[in-house]
Amino acid sequence: MRSQFVVHYGEVGTKGDNRVVFESALGKNLRASLADLNEVEVRKKNQRFFVTVDEKDAQEAEQKISAVFGVAWYSKVETAPLSYDSILKTAKELIGRRTPVVPGAKDTFRVSVRRPNKSFGTSSQDLARKLGEDLVNEFGLGVDLSNPGTELFVDVISDRALLYVSKMKGPGGLPVGVTGRVLHLLSGGIDSPAGAWLMMKRGCKPVYLHFYLAPTPMSVVESKISGLIQTLTKFGGGTRLILIPFAPYQIATQDLPDDFEPTVFRYFMRLVAERLAEEMDFPAMSTGDNLAQVASQTLHNLSCMDRGSSVPVLRPLLGYDKDEIIQLAKRIGTYETSLVEYKDCCSIISRHPRTRMRWEYVEDSARRFRFGELVSQCILMGSAVSFAKGPEKPPLVEPLQTFLDRIEQRKESIRLTRKNQAPRGPMPGE
Ligand code: ATP
Ligand code: MG
């Protein structure tokens, strides 16, 4: 037996000329998210997607669909041929096995019909009324139009009717990948994974950047950082983590005044991220920064961090308070992992940071400790880790330079192909 879901997209459908691109990205992401299941079928028709899976996989499919950005809502549906008798038969089956209401409560229902297919002879109101009467006769239910125990939805589309009794809310937003790629600074804390999720919600595909204190990149791969990324791949698909050692910075800046440390280090992280984003052709970087949640995140200090960047720094959590971030992290499933002990480089720096850092001090420190060279040195010592979707496949580690060389080769071959093609405007996501 097969189970069918109908998947609706809200915002995706409103994007004018780019709509086809958004719809095809949503179809691709739905397919990718369901790829582990047997004999999955994903088809677009009548401005909605139809997902068909084996009945035994229905629950898993539902969970996966619920994590795909761009999905406004979805339902498990039954279908009926376009005749009143067939629709009634399917309606009786659905209502017959609906979840029983609380004992003693009045068992009520209503029928809601939508009829985008106007060639179906009966009007929406007439169809709802007729079905309602027949179902009352069959099951002895009460009708309650404003607060029904069960709502039977009937959508009459071009070639059939879709019947369902529950509408599940999807995560909304835009399909991951359609708005472009971002380099997301990920720490082991609660905030930055939640920030990555919000970036994905707006259609960005994150590649993660982490500065580590651990002795080897493998110790990071074996830490909770991998766990966090694996959870995030449920929403954004396979990705990469770029690991940059913190030690060269720490050795070079031993004489840095204690109270400068948080802002100067954040400025350094930003310089590394900017260099990498440029090399990878990413239009933006993002962080889990909040405003004034900790002393290092004052407006003054954030402005020092961003000063002179050729790549914008996006901060999706800026308007959130800590409780909202914690609720979001719990919902995404990263909260518990974030609580696991981990020695992050930010946890060892100054306990009394300046809240109004002056740019001249940051600029001076960058000159004194030769940040330009230090950035290159750290990147040379970096690693790139690739993560497939889900925890089943172990991450693969390679030197960062090998990964960057591959990107350079790809850019070169795209440049050559473009040279031989007629000019065209940029595609969304470029
Ligand atoms: P989080 O919970 O994400 O660690 P936080 O409230 O603890 O956030 P900070 O430690 O001040 O805040 O870090 C602010 C942001 O700087 C993080 O959200 C992250 O984007 C970035 N960041 C901090 N530490 C690192 C790191 N080791 N590697 C990469 N990015 C980092
Ligand atoms: Mg932190």
Tab-separated table of N, CA and C and ligand atoms in Angstrom, residues 187 189 344 346, ligand 2:
chain	number	residue	atom	x	y	z
A	187	SER	N	30.055	28.211	16.629
A	187	SER	CA	30.796	27.860	17.847
A	187	SER	C	30.075	26.648	18.427
A	189	GLY	N	28.255	26.807	21.010
A	189	GLY	CA	27.215	27.326	21.900
A	189	GLY	C	25.795	27.083	21.418
A	344	ASP	N	35.753	25.796	23.949
A	344	ASP	CA	35.708	26.726	22.806
A	344	ASP	C	36.718	27.839	23.066
A	346	CYS	N	36.455	30.892	22.595
A	346	CYS	CA	35.868	32.111	23.158
A	346	CYS	C	35.705	32.008	24.669
B	2	MG	MG	30.070	31.066	22.280
